[in-house]
Protein backbone atom coordinates (compact mmCIF):
# COMPACT_ATOMS: atom_id res chain seq x y z
CA UNK A 1 0.00 0.00 0.00
CA UNK A 2 2.75 2.49 1.02
CA UNK A 3 4.60 1.66 -2.20
CA UNK A 4 1.45 2.16 -4.27
CA UNK A 5 0.93 5.61 -2.75
CA UNK A 6 4.59 6.47 -3.42
CA UNK A 7 4.31 5.34 -7.02
CA UNK A 8 1.06 7.27 -7.54
CA UNK A 9 2.68 10.40 -6.07
CA UNK A 10 5.60 10.07 -8.48
CA UNK A 11 3.29 9.62 -11.47
CA UNK A 12 1.26 12.69 -10.53
CA UNK A 13 4.38 14.82 -10.13
CA UNK A 14 5.81 13.55 -13.40
CA UNK A 15 2.64 14.45 -15.33
CA UNK A 16 1.86 17.76 -16.98
CA UNK A 17 -1.93 17.71 -16.84
CA UNK A 18 -3.64 15.57 -14.20
CA UNK A 19 -7.43 15.28 -14.34
CA UNK A 20 -9.49 13.61 -11.61
CA UNK A 21 -12.55 11.43 -12.11
CA UNK A 22 -14.76 10.63 -9.15
CA UNK A 23 -17.79 8.42 -8.64
CA UNK A 24 -20.24 7.51 -5.93
CA UNK A 25 -17.57 5.66 -3.90
CA UNK A 26 -15.84 8.87 -2.81
CA UNK A 27 -19.00 9.98 -1.01
CA UNK A 28 -19.69 6.70 0.82
CA UNK A 29 -17.74 8.00 3.80
CA UNK A 30 -20.03 11.08 3.79
CA UNK A 31 -23.01 8.77 4.32
CA UNK A 32 -24.27 8.52 0.70
CA UNK A 33 -24.66 4.98 -0.55
CA UNK A 34 -23.31 4.02 -3.99
CA UNK A 35 -25.50 2.24 -6.53
CA UNK A 36 -23.29 -0.77 -7.26
CA UNK A 37 -20.89 -2.95 -5.30
CA UNK A 38 -21.23 -4.04 -1.67
CA UNK A 39 -23.74 -1.85 0.20
CA UNK A 40 -25.01 -0.42 -3.11
CA UNK A 41 -28.66 0.63 -3.45
CA UNK A 42 -29.20 -1.43 -6.57
CA UNK A 43 -27.22 -4.37 -5.24
CA UNK A 44 -29.91 -4.49 -2.57
CA UNK A 45 -33.04 -3.30 -4.38
CA UNK A 46 -32.38 -4.06 -8.07
CA UNK A 47 -31.95 -1.53 -10.89
CA UNK A 48 -34.69 1.09 -11.31
CA UNK A 49 -36.48 1.56 -14.69
CA UNK A 50 -34.19 3.26 -17.23
CA UNK A 51 -36.85 5.45 -18.89
CA UNK A 52 -37.06 8.30 -16.34
CA UNK A 53 -36.37 11.03 -18.90
CA UNK A 54 -38.90 9.71 -21.41
CA UNK A 55 -41.53 9.71 -18.64
CA UNK A 56 -40.55 13.26 -17.68
CA UNK A 57 -40.88 14.50 -21.30
CA UNK A 58 -44.27 12.81 -21.64
CA UNK A 59 -45.59 14.41 -18.43
CA UNK A 60 -43.39 17.14 -16.88
CA UNK A 61 -46.26 18.35 -14.65
CA UNK A 62 -46.71 14.84 -13.25
CA UNK A 63 -42.95 14.61 -12.59
CA UNK A 64 -43.02 17.79 -10.51
CA UNK A 65 -46.17 16.77 -8.65
CA UNK A 66 -44.66 13.38 -7.79
CA UNK A 67 -41.46 14.83 -6.28
CA UNK A 68 -43.33 15.56 -3.04
CA UNK A 69 -44.64 11.98 -2.95
CA UNK A 70 -41.21 10.29 -3.00
CA UNK A 71 -41.07 7.32 -0.71
CA UNK A 72 -38.81 4.56 0.61
CA UNK A 73 -35.37 4.19 -0.92
CA UNK A 74 -35.57 7.36 -3.04
CA UNK A 75 -36.62 9.50 -0.09
CA UNK A 76 -33.80 8.09 2.06
CA UNK A 77 -31.27 8.74 -0.74
CA UNK A 78 -32.41 12.38 -1.09
CA UNK A 79 -32.26 12.80 2.69
CA UNK A 80 -28.67 11.51 2.70
CA UNK A 81 -27.76 13.92 -0.14
CA UNK A 82 -29.27 16.86 1.74
CA UNK A 83 -27.42 16.21 4.99
CA UNK A 84 -24.02 15.03 3.65
CA UNK A 85 -20.84 16.99 4.35
CA UNK A 86 -17.45 16.67 2.59
CA UNK A 87 -14.86 14.42 4.25
CA UNK A 88 -11.02 14.27 4.05
CA UNK A 89 -11.01 12.78 0.51
CA UNK A 90 -12.98 15.73 -0.89
CA UNK A 91 -10.66 18.17 0.92
CA UNK A 92 -7.55 16.34 -0.29
CA UNK A 93 -8.64 16.73 -3.93
CA UNK A 94 -9.38 20.44 -3.34
CA UNK A 95 -5.85 20.79 -1.92
CA UNK A 96 -4.34 19.00 -4.93
CA UNK A 97 -6.04 21.59 -7.17
CA UNK A 98 -4.86 24.43 -4.91
CA UNK A 99 -1.29 23.10 -5.24
CA UNK A 100 -1.67 23.39 -9.02
CA UNK A 101 -1.38 19.63 -9.46
CA UNK A 102 -4.97 18.75 -10.33
CA UNK A 103 -6.19 20.73 -13.33
CA UNK A 104 -9.79 19.59 -13.35
CA UNK A 105 -12.07 17.22 -11.43
CA UNK A 106 -14.72 15.49 -13.51
CA UNK A 107 -17.34 14.08 -11.17
CA UNK A 108 -20.21 11.71 -11.79
CA UNK A 109 -21.61 12.66 -8.41
CA UNK A 110 -24.60 14.89 -7.99
CA UNK A 111 -23.98 15.60 -4.30
CA UNK A 112 -22.17 18.99 -4.55
CA UNK A 113 -19.51 17.78 -2.06
CA UNK A 114 -16.47 18.68 -4.20
CA UNK A 115 -17.65 22.27 -4.52
CA UNK A 116 -18.49 22.33 -0.80
CA UNK A 117 -14.91 21.20 -0.06
CA UNK A 118 -13.46 24.04 -2.14
CA UNK A 119 -12.66 22.40 -5.49
CA UNK A 120 -13.14 25.00 -8.22
CA UNK A 121 -13.06 23.34 -11.62
CA UNK A 122 -15.64 20.58 -11.32
CA UNK A 123 -17.61 19.59 -14.43
CA UNK A 124 -20.56 17.65 -12.97
CA UNK A 125 -21.33 15.23 -15.75
CA UNK A 126 -24.52 13.95 -14.11
CA UNK A 127 -25.57 17.34 -12.77
CA UNK A 128 -26.00 18.72 -9.26
CA UNK A 129 -28.98 17.88 -7.06
CA UNK A 130 -29.04 21.39 -5.61
CA UNK A 131 -29.66 22.95 -9.04
CA UNK A 132 -32.38 23.06 -11.67
CA UNK A 133 -31.78 23.11 -15.44
CA UNK A 134 -33.71 24.25 -18.51
CA UNK A 135 -34.04 21.39 -21.02
CA UNK A 136 -33.86 23.88 -23.95
CA UNK A 137 -31.01 26.32 -23.20
CA UNK A 138 -29.18 24.43 -20.36
CA UNK A 139 -29.33 27.47 -18.03
CA UNK A 140 -28.73 26.30 -14.43
CA UNK A 141 -30.61 27.83 -11.50
CA UNK A 142 -30.43 27.40 -7.74
CA UNK A 143 -33.66 25.73 -6.62
CA UNK A 144 -34.85 28.83 -4.73
CA UNK A 145 -34.52 31.00 -7.86
CA UNK A 146 -37.41 29.23 -9.60
CA UNK A 147 -41.01 29.59 -8.46
CA UNK A 148 -42.96 26.33 -8.25
CA UNK A 149 -46.34 28.06 -8.13
CA UNK A 150 -47.26 26.73 -11.58
CA UNK A 151 -46.04 23.32 -12.60
CA UNK A 152 -43.97 22.52 -14.54
CA UNK A 153 -41.82 25.63 -13.99
CA UNK A 154 -40.50 27.41 -17.09
CA UNK A 155 -37.12 28.97 -17.82
CA UNK A 156 -37.06 32.74 -17.13
CA UNK A 157 -34.56 33.09 -19.99
CA UNK A 158 -36.14 31.09 -22.83
CA UNK A 159 -39.44 29.64 -21.61
CA UNK A 160 -38.26 26.01 -21.83
CA UNK A 161 -39.40 23.41 -19.30
CA UNK A 162 -37.29 23.20 -16.12
CA UNK A 163 -36.20 19.94 -14.46
CA UNK A 164 -33.69 18.98 -11.81
CA UNK A 165 -30.10 19.40 -13.06
CA UNK A 166 -29.52 15.75 -12.14
CA UNK A 167 -29.27 13.65 -15.31
CA UNK A 168 -32.09 11.10 -15.37
CA UNK A 169 -31.95 7.56 -16.69
CA UNK A 170 -32.40 7.78 -20.45
CA UNK A 171 -31.44 11.47 -20.57
CA UNK A 172 -28.51 12.58 -22.76
CA UNK A 173 -25.62 14.26 -20.90
CA UNK A 174 -26.00 18.05 -21.40
CA UNK A 175 -23.75 18.96 -24.33
CA UNK A 176 -22.07 21.89 -22.56
CA UNK A 177 -20.69 19.81 -19.69
CA UNK A 178 -19.86 16.87 -21.95
CA UNK A 179 -17.77 19.18 -24.15
CA UNK A 180 -15.74 20.37 -21.13
CA UNK A 181 -15.15 16.77 -19.95
CA UNK A 182 -13.99 15.78 -23.42
CA UNK A 183 -11.65 18.79 -23.73
CA UNK A 184 -10.12 18.08 -20.31
CA UNK A 185 -9.69 14.39 -21.13
CA UNK A 186 -7.98 15.36 -24.40
CA UNK A 187 -5.49 17.50 -22.46
CA UNK A 188 -4.85 14.93 -19.70
CA UNK A 189 -1.65 12.88 -19.56
CA UNK A 190 -2.70 11.36 -16.23
CA UNK A 191 -6.10 10.53 -14.76
CA UNK A 192 -6.77 9.91 -11.08
CA UNK A 193 -9.93 7.85 -10.75
CA UNK A 194 -11.54 7.57 -7.32
CA UNK A 195 -14.54 5.50 -6.23
CA UNK A 196 -16.06 4.70 -9.58
CA UNK A 197 -16.96 1.23 -10.79
CA UNK A 198 -16.17 2.60 -14.31
CA UNK A 199 -19.36 1.05 -15.58
CA UNK A 200 -21.40 4.10 -16.57
CA UNK A 201 -20.49 5.66 -19.95
CA UNK A 202 -19.41 8.16 -21.21
CA UNK A 203 -17.47 8.85 -17.97
CA UNK A 204 -16.02 5.32 -17.89
CA UNK A 205 -14.47 5.97 -21.31
CA UNK A 206 -12.38 8.99 -20.20
CA UNK A 207 -9.66 7.06 -18.32
CA UNK A 208 -9.47 4.55 -21.14
CA UNK A 209 -8.93 7.40 -23.62
CA UNK A 210 -6.09 8.79 -21.48
CA UNK A 211 -4.49 5.35 -21.39
CA UNK A 212 -4.94 4.80 -25.14
CA UNK A 213 -2.92 7.93 -25.95
CA UNK A 214 -0.08 6.87 -23.64
CA UNK A 215 -1.08 8.64 -20.41
CA UNK A 216 -0.98 7.27 -16.88
CA UNK A 217 -3.89 5.95 -14.83
CA UNK A 218 -4.14 5.83 -11.06
CA UNK A 219 -7.15 4.29 -9.32
CA UNK A 220 -8.29 4.43 -5.71
CA UNK A 221 -11.03 1.94 -4.80
CA UNK A 222 -11.35 -0.78 -2.15
CA UNK A 223 -12.30 -3.28 -4.86
CA UNK A 224 -11.23 -4.22 -8.37
CA UNK A 225 -13.13 -2.27 -11.05
CA UNK A 226 -13.55 -2.44 -14.83
CA UNK A 227 -10.71 0.07 -14.99
CA UNK A 228 -8.20 -1.99 -12.99
CA UNK A 229 -6.68 -3.82 -16.00
CA UNK A 230 -5.74 -0.45 -17.57
CA UNK A 231 -4.25 1.13 -14.42
CA UNK A 232 -0.57 1.88 -13.78
CA UNK A 233 -1.30 1.92 -10.07
CA UNK A 234 -4.39 0.62 -8.26
CA UNK A 235 -4.51 1.62 -4.63
CA UNK A 236 -6.88 -0.61 -2.70
CA UNK A 237 -8.53 1.26 0.16
CA UNK A 238 -11.06 3.88 1.17
CA UNK A 239 -10.80 7.29 -0.46
CA UNK A 240 -10.92 9.07 2.92
CA UNK A 241 -7.87 7.17 4.13
CA UNK A 242 -5.82 7.05 0.92
CA UNK A 243 -6.24 10.51 -0.61
CA UNK A 244 -4.94 12.52 2.40
CA UNK A 245 -1.93 10.17 2.53
CA UNK A 246 -1.34 10.63 -1.19
CA UNK A 247 -1.43 14.42 -0.87
CA UNK A 248 0.95 14.28 2.14
CA UNK A 249 3.32 12.07 0.16
CA UNK A 250 3.27 14.55 -2.76
CA UNK A 251 3.87 17.52 -0.45
CA UNK A 252 6.84 15.74 1.16
CA UNK A 253 8.31 15.07 -2.27
CA UNK A 254 7.87 18.75 -3.19
CA UNK A 255 9.59 19.82 0.04
CA UNK A 256 12.48 17.53 -0.78
CA UNK A 257 13.00 19.26 -4.07
CA UNK A 258 11.18 16.92 -6.40
CA UNK A 259 9.67 19.31 -8.90
CA UNK A 260 6.51 19.22 -10.83
CA UNK A 261 6.93 18.36 -14.50
CA UNK A 262 6.65 21.54 -16.59
P1 LIG B 1 -20.91 2.98 -8.50
O1 LIG B 1 -21.96 2.94 -7.44
O2 LIG B 1 -21.14 2.25 -9.76
O3 LIG B 1 -19.50 2.45 -7.90
C1 LIG B 1 -18.99 2.89 -6.67
C2 LIG B 1 -17.52 2.49 -6.57
O4 LIG B 1 -17.01 3.06 -5.37
C3 LIG B 1 -17.30 0.97 -6.50
O5 LIG B 1 -16.27 0.62 -7.37
C4 LIG B 1 -16.91 0.76 -5.03
O6 LIG B 1 -16.02 -0.32 -4.88
C5 LIG B 1 -16.24 2.08 -4.69
N1 LIG B 1 -16.21 2.44 -3.27
C6 LIG B 1 -17.03 2.07 -2.26
N2 LIG B 1 -16.64 2.62 -1.11
C7 LIG B 1 -15.55 3.39 -1.37
C8 LIG B 1 -14.69 4.22 -0.60
N3 LIG B 1 -14.89 4.40 0.73
N4 LIG B 1 -13.66 4.84 -1.22
C9 LIG B 1 -13.44 4.68 -2.55
N5 LIG B 1 -14.22 3.91 -3.35
C10 LIG B 1 -15.26 3.27 -2.77
O7 LIG B 1 -20.62 4.50 -8.74
P2 LIG B 1 -20.33 5.27 -10.08
O8 LIG B 1 -19.24 4.60 -10.84
O9 LIG B 1 -20.14 6.68 -9.67
O10 LIG B 1 -21.66 5.14 -10.97
C11 LIG B 1 -22.96 5.29 -10.44
C12 LIG B 1 -23.72 6.58 -10.87
O11 LIG B 1 -24.67 6.86 -9.84
C13 LIG B 1 -22.86 7.81 -10.91
O12 LIG B 1 -22.69 8.14 -12.20
C14 LIG B 1 -23.62 8.90 -10.13
O13 LIG B 1 -24.23 9.81 -11.01
C15 LIG B 1 -24.71 8.21 -9.41
N6 LIG B 1 -24.60 8.26 -7.94
C16 LIG B 1 -24.14 9.39 -7.33
C17 LIG B 1 -24.02 9.45 -5.95
C18 LIG B 1 -23.50 10.70 -5.31
O14 LIG B 1 -23.67 11.79 -5.87
N7 LIG B 1 -22.81 10.61 -4.17
C19 LIG B 1 -24.36 8.33 -5.18
C20 LIG B 1 -24.84 7.17 -5.84
C21 LIG B 1 -24.94 7.16 -7.23
ZN1 LIG C 1 -33.98 28.11 -21.01
XYZ file of C-alpha atoms and ligand atoms in Angstrom:
307
model
C 0.000 0.000 0.000
C 2.747 2.486 1.017
C 4.604 1.660 -2.199
C 1.445 2.159 -4.272
C 0.926 5.610 -2.752
C 4.595 6.466 -3.421
C 4.309 5.340 -7.023
C 1.064 7.273 -7.540
C 2.675 10.400 -6.066
C 5.600 10.068 -8.481
C 3.292 9.623 -11.472
C 1.265 12.690 -10.526
C 4.376 14.819 -10.126
C 5.810 13.553 -13.397
C 2.642 14.450 -15.333
C 1.865 17.764 -16.981
C -1.925 17.714 -16.837
C -3.643 15.568 -14.197
C -7.429 15.280 -14.339
C -9.489 13.608 -11.607
C -12.551 11.435 -12.111
C -14.762 10.635 -9.146
C -17.788 8.419 -8.644
C -20.244 7.515 -5.926
C -17.572 5.663 -3.898
C -15.838 8.871 -2.815
C -19.003 9.979 -1.008
C -19.695 6.702 0.816
C -17.739 8.003 3.798
C -20.029 11.076 3.789
C -23.014 8.767 4.317
C -24.273 8.518 0.703
C -24.663 4.982 -0.547
C -23.309 4.020 -3.994
C -25.502 2.240 -6.535
C -23.290 -0.770 -7.258
C -20.891 -2.948 -5.299
C -21.228 -4.043 -1.671
C -23.736 -1.853 0.198
C -25.013 -0.416 -3.105
C -28.658 0.632 -3.448
C -29.197 -1.430 -6.571
C -27.221 -4.372 -5.240
C -29.908 -4.490 -2.565
C -33.036 -3.299 -4.382
C -32.380 -4.061 -8.068
C -31.953 -1.530 -10.890
C -34.693 1.095 -11.308
C -36.483 1.557 -14.691
C -34.192 3.256 -17.228
C -36.846 5.449 -18.890
C -37.061 8.296 -16.339
C -36.375 11.031 -18.898
C -38.902 9.713 -21.411
C -41.525 9.711 -18.637
C -40.555 13.263 -17.684
C -40.883 14.497 -21.295
C -44.274 12.809 -21.636
C -45.588 14.413 -18.433
C -43.389 17.136 -16.875
C -46.256 18.351 -14.653
C -46.710 14.839 -13.245
C -42.946 14.615 -12.590
C -43.024 17.789 -10.506
C -46.166 16.774 -8.646
C -44.658 13.375 -7.791
C -41.457 14.828 -6.282
C -43.327 15.559 -3.040
C -44.640 11.975 -2.953
C -41.214 10.291 -3.002
C -41.069 7.318 -0.710
C -38.813 4.557 0.605
C -35.369 4.194 -0.917
C -35.573 7.359 -3.037
C -36.623 9.503 -0.090
C -33.798 8.090 2.060
C -31.270 8.737 -0.743
C -32.410 12.379 -1.090
C -32.264 12.799 2.685
C -28.665 11.514 2.703
C -27.758 13.921 -0.140
C -29.266 16.856 1.743
C -27.417 16.210 4.991
C -24.021 15.032 3.652
C -20.840 16.986 4.350
C -17.454 16.673 2.587
C -14.856 14.423 4.247
C -11.021 14.266 4.053
C -11.008 12.778 0.510
C -12.979 15.727 -0.889
C -10.662 18.172 0.919
C -7.549 16.342 -0.289
C -8.641 16.733 -3.927
C -9.382 20.435 -3.339
C -5.851 20.786 -1.919
C -4.343 19.005 -4.926
C -6.044 21.593 -7.173
C -4.863 24.431 -4.906
C -1.288 23.102 -5.238
C -1.675 23.392 -9.018
C -1.376 19.627 -9.458
C -4.972 18.750 -10.331
C -6.194 20.730 -13.326
C -9.794 19.592 -13.355
C -12.065 17.221 -11.434
C -14.720 15.487 -13.508
C -17.342 14.079 -11.167
C -20.205 11.711 -11.790
C -21.609 12.655 -8.406
C -24.604 14.893 -7.994
C -23.978 15.602 -4.302
C -22.168 18.992 -4.550
C -19.508 17.780 -2.062
C -16.470 18.675 -4.205
C -17.650 22.267 -4.521
C -18.495 22.331 -0.805
C -14.911 21.196 -0.061
C -13.456 24.039 -2.143
C -12.661 22.396 -5.491
C -13.138 24.996 -8.219
C -13.058 23.344 -11.621
C -15.642 20.584 -11.320
C -17.605 19.591 -14.426
C -20.560 17.645 -12.969
C -21.326 15.228 -15.752
C -24.525 13.952 -14.105
C -25.574 17.343 -12.771
C -26.005 18.721 -9.255
C -28.975 17.880 -7.056
C -29.040 21.393 -5.615
C -29.664 22.945 -9.036
C -32.379 23.057 -11.674
C -31.785 23.114 -15.440
C -33.713 24.246 -18.511
C -34.044 21.391 -21.021
C -33.858 23.877 -23.949
C -31.014 26.324 -23.204
C -29.184 24.432 -20.363
C -29.330 27.466 -18.030
C -28.727 26.299 -14.429
C -30.607 27.831 -11.500
C -30.428 27.405 -7.741
C -33.660 25.732 -6.619
C -34.848 28.827 -4.733
C -34.521 30.997 -7.863
C -37.408 29.235 -9.595
C -41.010 29.591 -8.460
C -42.962 26.335 -8.252
C -46.342 28.061 -8.127
C -47.261 26.733 -11.580
C -46.044 23.316 -12.601
C -43.970 22.518 -14.537
C -41.820 25.625 -13.990
C -40.500 27.407 -17.086
C -37.120 28.969 -17.817
C -37.060 32.744 -17.135
C -34.561 33.089 -19.989
C -36.137 31.091 -22.835
C -39.441 29.643 -21.613
C -38.259 26.005 -21.826
C -39.396 23.414 -19.299
C -37.291 23.198 -16.121
C -36.201 19.945 -14.456
C -33.694 18.979 -11.814
C -30.096 19.398 -13.056
C -29.515 15.754 -12.137
C -29.271 13.652 -15.306
C -32.093 11.104 -15.371
C -31.953 7.562 -16.691
C -32.402 7.775 -20.450
C -31.438 11.466 -20.569
C -28.514 12.582 -22.755
C -25.621 14.260 -20.900
C -26.003 18.052 -21.401
C -23.749 18.958 -24.328
C -22.075 21.889 -22.564
C -20.685 19.812 -19.688
C -19.864 16.867 -21.953
C -17.770 19.176 -24.146
C -15.739 20.366 -21.131
C -15.148 16.774 -19.946
C -13.993 15.779 -23.416
C -11.655 18.791 -23.732
C -10.116 18.077 -20.312
C -9.689 14.385 -21.129
C -7.981 15.357 -24.396
C -5.495 17.498 -22.460
C -4.852 14.935 -19.700
C -1.654 12.880 -19.560
C -2.696 11.363 -16.225
C -6.095 10.529 -14.755
C -6.772 9.912 -11.083
C -9.927 7.850 -10.746
C -11.540 7.568 -7.316
C -14.539 5.496 -6.226
C -16.062 4.699 -9.582
C -16.965 1.230 -10.791
C -16.168 2.598 -14.308
C -19.355 1.048 -15.578
C -21.397 4.098 -16.567
C -20.494 5.661 -19.947
C -19.414 8.157 -21.213
C -17.466 8.845 -17.968
C -16.015 5.319 -17.888
C -14.465 5.969 -21.313
C -12.377 8.995 -20.205
C -9.657 7.059 -18.318
C -9.469 4.549 -21.144
C -8.927 7.397 -23.619
C -6.088 8.790 -21.485
C -4.491 5.346 -21.386
C -4.936 4.804 -25.140
C -2.918 7.930 -25.947
C -0.078 6.866 -23.638
C -1.082 8.641 -20.411
C -0.977 7.271 -16.876
C -3.894 5.946 -14.832
C -4.143 5.827 -11.065
C -7.152 4.287 -9.324
C -8.290 4.431 -5.710
C -11.029 1.943 -4.797
C -11.353 -0.779 -2.146
C -12.300 -3.283 -4.859
C -11.232 -4.224 -8.367
C -13.132 -2.268 -11.055
C -13.555 -2.438 -14.833
C -10.707 0.069 -14.987
C -8.195 -1.985 -12.989
C -6.684 -3.822 -16.003
C -5.740 -0.445 -17.571
C -4.246 1.133 -14.417
C -0.573 1.878 -13.783
C -1.301 1.919 -10.066
C -4.392 0.618 -8.260
C -4.511 1.624 -4.629
C -6.883 -0.609 -2.697
C -8.526 1.260 0.159
C -11.059 3.877 1.168
C -10.803 7.289 -0.461
C -10.916 9.070 2.922
C -7.874 7.167 4.129
C -5.822 7.052 0.923
C -6.239 10.512 -0.611
C -4.945 12.516 2.399
C -1.935 10.169 2.530
C -1.343 10.628 -1.194
C -1.429 14.417 -0.867
C 0.948 14.278 2.142
C 3.321 12.069 0.155
C 3.268 14.549 -2.764
C 3.866 17.521 -0.448
C 6.841 15.740 1.165
C 8.307 15.067 -2.267
C 7.866 18.748 -3.190
C 9.586 19.819 0.044
C 12.478 17.532 -0.778
C 12.997 19.255 -4.067
C 11.178 16.917 -6.404
C 9.673 19.309 -8.898
C 6.508 19.225 -10.833
C 6.926 18.361 -14.497
C 6.648 21.543 -16.593
P -20.910 2.985 -8.503
O -21.964 2.943 -7.441
O -21.138 2.251 -9.759
O -19.502 2.449 -7.903
C -18.993 2.895 -6.669
C -17.523 2.492 -6.574
O -17.006 3.056 -5.373
C -17.301 0.967 -6.496
O -16.266 0.623 -7.374
C -16.913 0.757 -5.028
O -16.019 -0.318 -4.876
C -16.243 2.085 -4.695
N -16.206 2.438 -3.269
C -17.027 2.068 -2.259
N -16.642 2.623 -1.107
C -15.548 3.386 -1.375
C -14.694 4.218 -0.597
N -14.890 4.401 0.725
N -13.665 4.839 -1.223
C -13.445 4.680 -2.554
N -14.221 3.906 -3.347
C -15.257 3.270 -2.769
O -20.618 4.497 -8.740
P -20.329 5.272 -10.076
O -19.239 4.605 -10.840
O -20.138 6.681 -9.672
O -21.661 5.137 -10.966
C -22.962 5.294 -10.442
C -23.724 6.581 -10.871
O -24.669 6.856 -9.841
C -22.864 7.807 -10.913
O -22.689 8.141 -12.202
C -23.619 8.897 -10.126
O -24.231 9.809 -11.007
C -24.713 8.207 -9.408
N -24.598 8.259 -7.935
C -24.136 9.395 -7.334
C -24.021 9.446 -5.951
C -23.497 10.705 -5.312
O -23.671 11.789 -5.869
N -22.809 10.607 -4.168
C -24.362 8.330 -5.179
C -24.844 7.172 -5.843
C -24.945 7.162 -7.229
Zn -33.978 28.105 -21.014
